[in-house]
Short mmCIF file of C-alpha atoms in Angstrom, two decimals:
data_model
loop_
_atom_site.label_atom_id
_atom_site.label_comp_id
_atom_site.label_asym_id
_atom_site.label_seq_id
_atom_site.Cartn_x
_atom_site.Cartn_y
_atom_site.Cartn_z
CA MET A 10 45.99 101.46 -92.78
CA THR A 11 49.01 100.53 -94.91
CA ASP A 12 49.01 102.05 -98.40
CA LEU A 13 50.31 99.56 -100.96
CA ASN A 14 49.54 101.76 -103.97
CA GLN A 15 53.24 102.55 -104.28
CA PHE A 16 53.63 99.06 -105.77
CA LEU A 17 52.71 98.84 -109.45
CA ILE A 18 51.47 95.26 -109.03
CA THR A 19 48.49 96.48 -107.01
CA GLN A 20 47.13 98.19 -110.13
CA LYS A 21 46.56 94.77 -111.72
CA TRP A 22 45.90 92.85 -108.52
CA PRO A 23 44.34 95.34 -106.05
CA ALA A 24 44.72 94.55 -102.37
CA GLN A 25 41.32 94.07 -100.76
CA HIS A 26 43.04 93.70 -97.38
CA PRO A 27 46.15 95.90 -97.54
CA ASP A 28 46.91 95.21 -93.88
CA ARG A 29 47.58 91.55 -94.73
CA LEU A 30 50.59 90.00 -96.39
CA GLN A 31 50.03 89.86 -100.16
CA LEU A 32 50.93 86.58 -101.89
CA TYR A 33 51.28 86.34 -105.68
CA SER A 34 51.50 82.72 -106.66
CA LEU A 35 50.28 79.49 -108.25
CA PRO A 36 50.00 75.99 -106.72
CA THR A 37 53.34 74.80 -108.11
CA PRO A 38 56.03 73.25 -105.87
CA ASN A 39 57.71 76.62 -105.37
CA GLY A 40 54.41 78.43 -104.97
CA VAL A 41 52.94 76.14 -102.34
CA LYS A 42 56.06 76.39 -100.19
CA VAL A 43 54.90 79.87 -99.21
CA SER A 44 51.19 79.11 -98.88
CA ILE A 45 52.01 76.11 -96.66
CA MET A 46 54.34 78.27 -94.58
CA LEU A 47 51.67 80.94 -94.15
CA GLU A 48 49.12 78.32 -93.14
CA GLU A 49 51.57 76.79 -90.67
CA VAL A 50 52.45 80.07 -88.94
CA LYS A 51 48.85 81.37 -89.19
CA LEU A 52 49.89 84.73 -90.57
CA PRO A 53 46.94 86.53 -92.25
CA TYR A 54 47.43 86.86 -95.98
CA GLU A 55 45.63 87.71 -99.20
CA VAL A 56 46.36 85.57 -102.23
CA HIS A 57 46.48 86.61 -105.89
CA ARG A 58 46.60 83.97 -108.63
CA ILE A 59 49.12 84.70 -111.38
CA ALA A 60 47.76 83.07 -114.55
CA PHE A 61 50.62 81.60 -116.55
CA ASP A 62 48.22 80.63 -119.34
CA LYS A 63 47.67 84.38 -119.82
CA ASN A 64 51.40 85.16 -119.39
CA GLU A 65 50.60 87.36 -116.41
CA GLN A 66 54.03 86.57 -114.97
CA THR A 67 55.57 88.66 -117.76
CA SER A 68 53.24 91.63 -117.28
CA PRO A 69 54.90 94.95 -116.34
CA GLU A 70 52.95 94.94 -113.08
CA PHE A 71 54.24 91.55 -111.97
CA MET A 72 57.78 92.14 -113.18
CA ALA A 73 57.90 95.36 -111.19
CA LEU A 74 57.74 93.07 -108.14
CA ASN A 75 59.84 90.21 -109.51
CA PRO A 76 62.03 91.06 -112.52
CA ASN A 77 62.76 87.33 -112.86
CA ASN A 78 59.05 86.78 -113.70
CA LYS A 79 58.68 83.73 -111.45
CA ILE A 80 56.27 82.93 -108.65
CA PRO A 81 55.97 83.20 -105.72
CA ALA A 82 56.44 86.78 -104.61
CA ILE A 83 55.09 88.69 -101.64
CA ILE A 84 54.57 92.14 -100.24
CA ASP A 85 54.53 92.28 -96.46
CA PRO A 86 52.83 95.55 -95.42
CA ASP A 87 54.42 95.17 -91.99
CA GLY A 88 58.02 94.57 -92.92
CA PRO A 89 61.17 95.55 -91.03
CA GLY A 90 60.72 98.89 -89.31
CA GLY A 91 57.01 98.74 -90.04
CA LYS A 92 57.58 99.49 -93.73
CA PRO A 93 56.22 97.39 -96.62
CA LEU A 94 58.69 94.79 -97.87
CA PRO A 95 58.51 93.28 -101.38
CA LEU A 96 60.29 89.95 -101.74
CA PHE A 97 60.72 87.20 -104.33
CA GLU A 98 62.45 83.78 -104.41
CA SER A 99 60.72 81.08 -102.38
CA GLY A 100 63.74 80.25 -100.22
CA ALA A 101 64.25 83.87 -99.25
CA ILE A 102 60.56 84.20 -98.45
CA LEU A 103 60.62 81.10 -96.22
CA LEU A 104 63.62 82.44 -94.31
CA TYR A 105 61.98 85.84 -93.93
CA LEU A 106 58.69 84.42 -92.65
CA ALA A 107 60.49 82.09 -90.24
CA GLU A 108 62.48 84.97 -88.78
CA LYS A 109 59.48 87.32 -88.75
CA THR A 110 57.33 84.88 -86.79
CA GLY A 111 60.02 83.07 -84.80
CA GLN A 112 58.69 79.75 -86.08
CA LEU A 113 59.94 76.74 -88.06
CA LEU A 114 63.63 77.64 -87.88
CA PRO A 115 65.78 76.48 -84.95
CA ALA A 116 66.83 79.18 -82.51
CA ASP A 117 70.17 77.52 -81.77
CA PRO A 118 72.69 79.02 -84.25
CA ALA A 119 74.30 75.70 -85.19
CA ARG A 120 70.97 74.00 -85.83
CA ARG A 121 69.70 77.09 -87.61
CA TYR A 122 72.50 76.85 -90.16
CA GLU A 123 71.98 73.11 -90.48
CA ALA A 124 68.36 73.77 -91.44
CA ILE A 125 69.47 76.46 -93.87
CA GLN A 126 71.92 74.07 -95.52
CA TRP A 127 69.06 71.65 -96.24
CA LEU A 128 66.97 74.53 -97.55
CA MET A 129 69.83 75.30 -99.95
CA PHE A 130 70.06 71.59 -100.86
CA GLN A 131 66.47 71.85 -102.07
CA MET A 132 66.96 75.19 -103.82
CA GLY A 133 70.15 74.20 -105.60
CA GLY A 134 69.50 70.51 -106.22
CA ILE A 135 66.07 69.02 -105.73
CA GLY A 136 64.07 71.85 -107.28
CA PRO A 137 66.12 72.37 -110.45
CA MET A 138 66.78 68.68 -111.08
CA PHE A 139 63.22 67.49 -110.43
CA GLY A 140 61.92 70.34 -112.56
CA GLN A 141 64.11 69.37 -115.50
CA LEU A 142 63.06 65.75 -115.14
CA GLY A 143 59.43 66.88 -115.28
CA PHE A 144 60.11 68.73 -118.54
CA PHE A 145 61.78 65.76 -120.22
CA HIS A 146 59.40 63.14 -118.80
CA LYS A 147 56.00 64.83 -118.97
CA PHE A 148 56.15 68.00 -121.03
CA ALA A 149 57.61 69.01 -124.41
CA GLY A 150 60.92 67.31 -123.76
CA ARG A 151 59.32 63.89 -123.82
CA GLU A 152 59.04 64.17 -127.62
CA TYR A 153 62.82 64.40 -128.02
CA GLU A 154 64.23 61.30 -129.70
CA ASP A 155 67.51 61.66 -127.83
CA LYS A 156 66.77 60.36 -124.32
CA ARG A 157 70.15 61.27 -122.87
CA PRO A 158 68.92 64.57 -121.38
CA ARG A 159 66.00 62.81 -119.70
CA ASP A 160 68.20 60.02 -118.41
CA ARG A 161 70.69 62.52 -117.00
CA TYR A 162 67.95 64.05 -114.85
CA VAL A 163 66.53 60.65 -113.92
CA HIS A 164 69.92 59.62 -112.55
CA GLU A 165 70.40 62.90 -110.72
CA ALA A 166 66.90 62.74 -109.21
CA ARG A 167 67.67 59.23 -107.96
CA ARG A 168 70.94 60.41 -106.46
CA LEU A 169 69.27 63.30 -104.64
CA LEU A 170 66.50 61.04 -103.36
CA GLY A 171 69.20 58.69 -102.09
CA VAL A 172 70.91 61.50 -100.21
CA LEU A 173 67.62 62.52 -98.62
CA ASP A 174 66.58 58.94 -97.87
CA ALA A 175 69.84 58.16 -96.06
CA HIS A 176 69.59 61.36 -94.03
CA LEU A 177 66.00 60.63 -92.94
CA ARG A 178 66.77 57.22 -91.43
CA GLY A 179 65.93 57.41 -87.75
CA ARG A 180 64.52 60.92 -88.11
CA ASP A 181 60.95 62.21 -88.11
CA TRP A 182 61.89 65.22 -90.23
CA ILE A 183 64.97 66.59 -91.95
CA MET A 184 66.03 68.22 -88.67
CA GLY A 185 65.17 65.17 -86.56
CA ASP A 186 62.13 65.69 -84.36
CA GLU A 187 61.79 69.37 -85.38
CA TYR A 188 59.63 70.31 -88.38
CA THR A 189 61.20 73.27 -90.20
CA ILE A 190 61.30 75.29 -93.39
CA ALA A 191 63.68 72.62 -94.76
CA ASP A 192 60.73 70.21 -94.88
CA ILE A 193 58.37 72.86 -96.25
CA ALA A 194 60.84 73.54 -99.06
CA THR A 195 61.61 69.91 -99.91
CA PHE A 196 58.48 67.83 -99.75
CA PRO A 197 56.29 69.81 -102.17
CA TRP A 198 58.89 68.93 -104.80
CA VAL A 199 58.89 65.25 -103.84
CA ASN A 200 55.09 65.29 -103.89
CA ASN A 201 55.13 66.86 -107.35
CA LEU A 202 57.71 64.41 -108.67
CA ILE A 203 55.58 61.35 -108.03
CA GLY A 204 52.24 63.12 -108.47
CA PHE A 205 51.95 65.77 -111.17
CA TYR A 206 55.12 64.68 -113.00
CA ASP A 207 54.15 60.99 -112.68
CA ALA A 208 57.84 60.12 -112.39
CA GLY A 209 57.68 57.74 -109.43
CA GLU A 210 58.25 54.65 -111.57
CA ILE A 211 61.04 56.05 -113.71
CA VAL A 212 63.06 57.16 -110.65
CA GLY A 213 62.27 53.97 -108.70
CA PHE A 214 60.62 55.86 -105.85
CA ASP A 215 59.88 52.64 -103.97
CA ARG A 216 63.64 52.36 -103.37
CA PHE A 217 63.44 55.38 -101.06
CA PRO A 218 61.10 54.30 -98.23
CA GLU A 219 62.27 56.93 -95.76
CA VAL A 220 61.40 59.72 -98.18
CA GLY A 221 58.02 58.11 -98.79
CA ARG A 222 57.38 57.78 -95.07
CA VAL A 223 58.08 61.42 -94.31
CA LEU A 224 56.16 62.56 -97.38
CA GLU A 225 53.03 60.84 -96.07
CA THR A 226 53.45 62.51 -92.67
CA PHE A 227 53.95 65.84 -94.43
CA ARG A 228 50.80 65.43 -96.53
CA ALA A 229 48.76 64.63 -93.41
CA ARG A 230 49.42 68.04 -91.84
CA PRO A 231 46.27 70.23 -92.12
CA ALA A 232 48.32 73.28 -93.12
CA VAL A 233 49.96 71.28 -95.90
CA ALA A 234 46.66 69.91 -97.21
CA GLU A 235 45.31 73.46 -97.36
CA GLY A 236 48.46 75.11 -98.68
CA LEU A 237 48.83 72.63 -101.54
CA GLN A 238 45.57 74.00 -103.03
CA ILE A 239 46.45 77.72 -102.85
CA PRO A 240 45.82 79.73 -104.92
CA ARG A 241 42.73 77.81 -105.96
CA ALA A 242 41.63 77.74 -109.57
CA PRO A 243 38.78 80.11 -110.42
CA ALA A 244 35.31 78.61 -110.38
CA ALA A 245 34.22 77.25 -113.75
#
């Protein structure tokens, strides 16, 4: 059996199933990318909830795995060469899991890089811009009298939605008829924008029907419905 005791994080979050991939996360847009991916590829995993309300992401144990103190992070006990692999950054984790399982990333080199470019579009654009809009629209930033920062992110969110909407015309998914990690990366953020952030009206989400169409198809996938809830909140 794989020994994960070499990783400091297991002192705070012991592995009950050390033979399974260990996921350290919360059900945020970045967090659920990985839980959805794991549900889609049916790779056994054990989940550990990192409580931000207790600042567990800044604990020495967690930061030994991710010095950037962000979720998600993983330890794969069966990494390359059969050795445990620790990994952080959701985009890197999606790429790793796709290559490990041979799923949800095109085999053809040209299409593979096309999918990766859309993954990077999410990582560099949609995630940061939607996240900033959430701060200025829903969280502490909404109290700022100067609305120029909020409006800057509103306009950029609209622009990014427009790029995505135009690309999706005539396509089932970002890569056409092939569901990939590009979709798994992107649509949790779209879902969060109009759901948790309640920003659908301010960005004029109805103006982007193709994005809305694919989002509904995405939500209907059983692996997505399950992954969006993981890690679950502790019982009251």
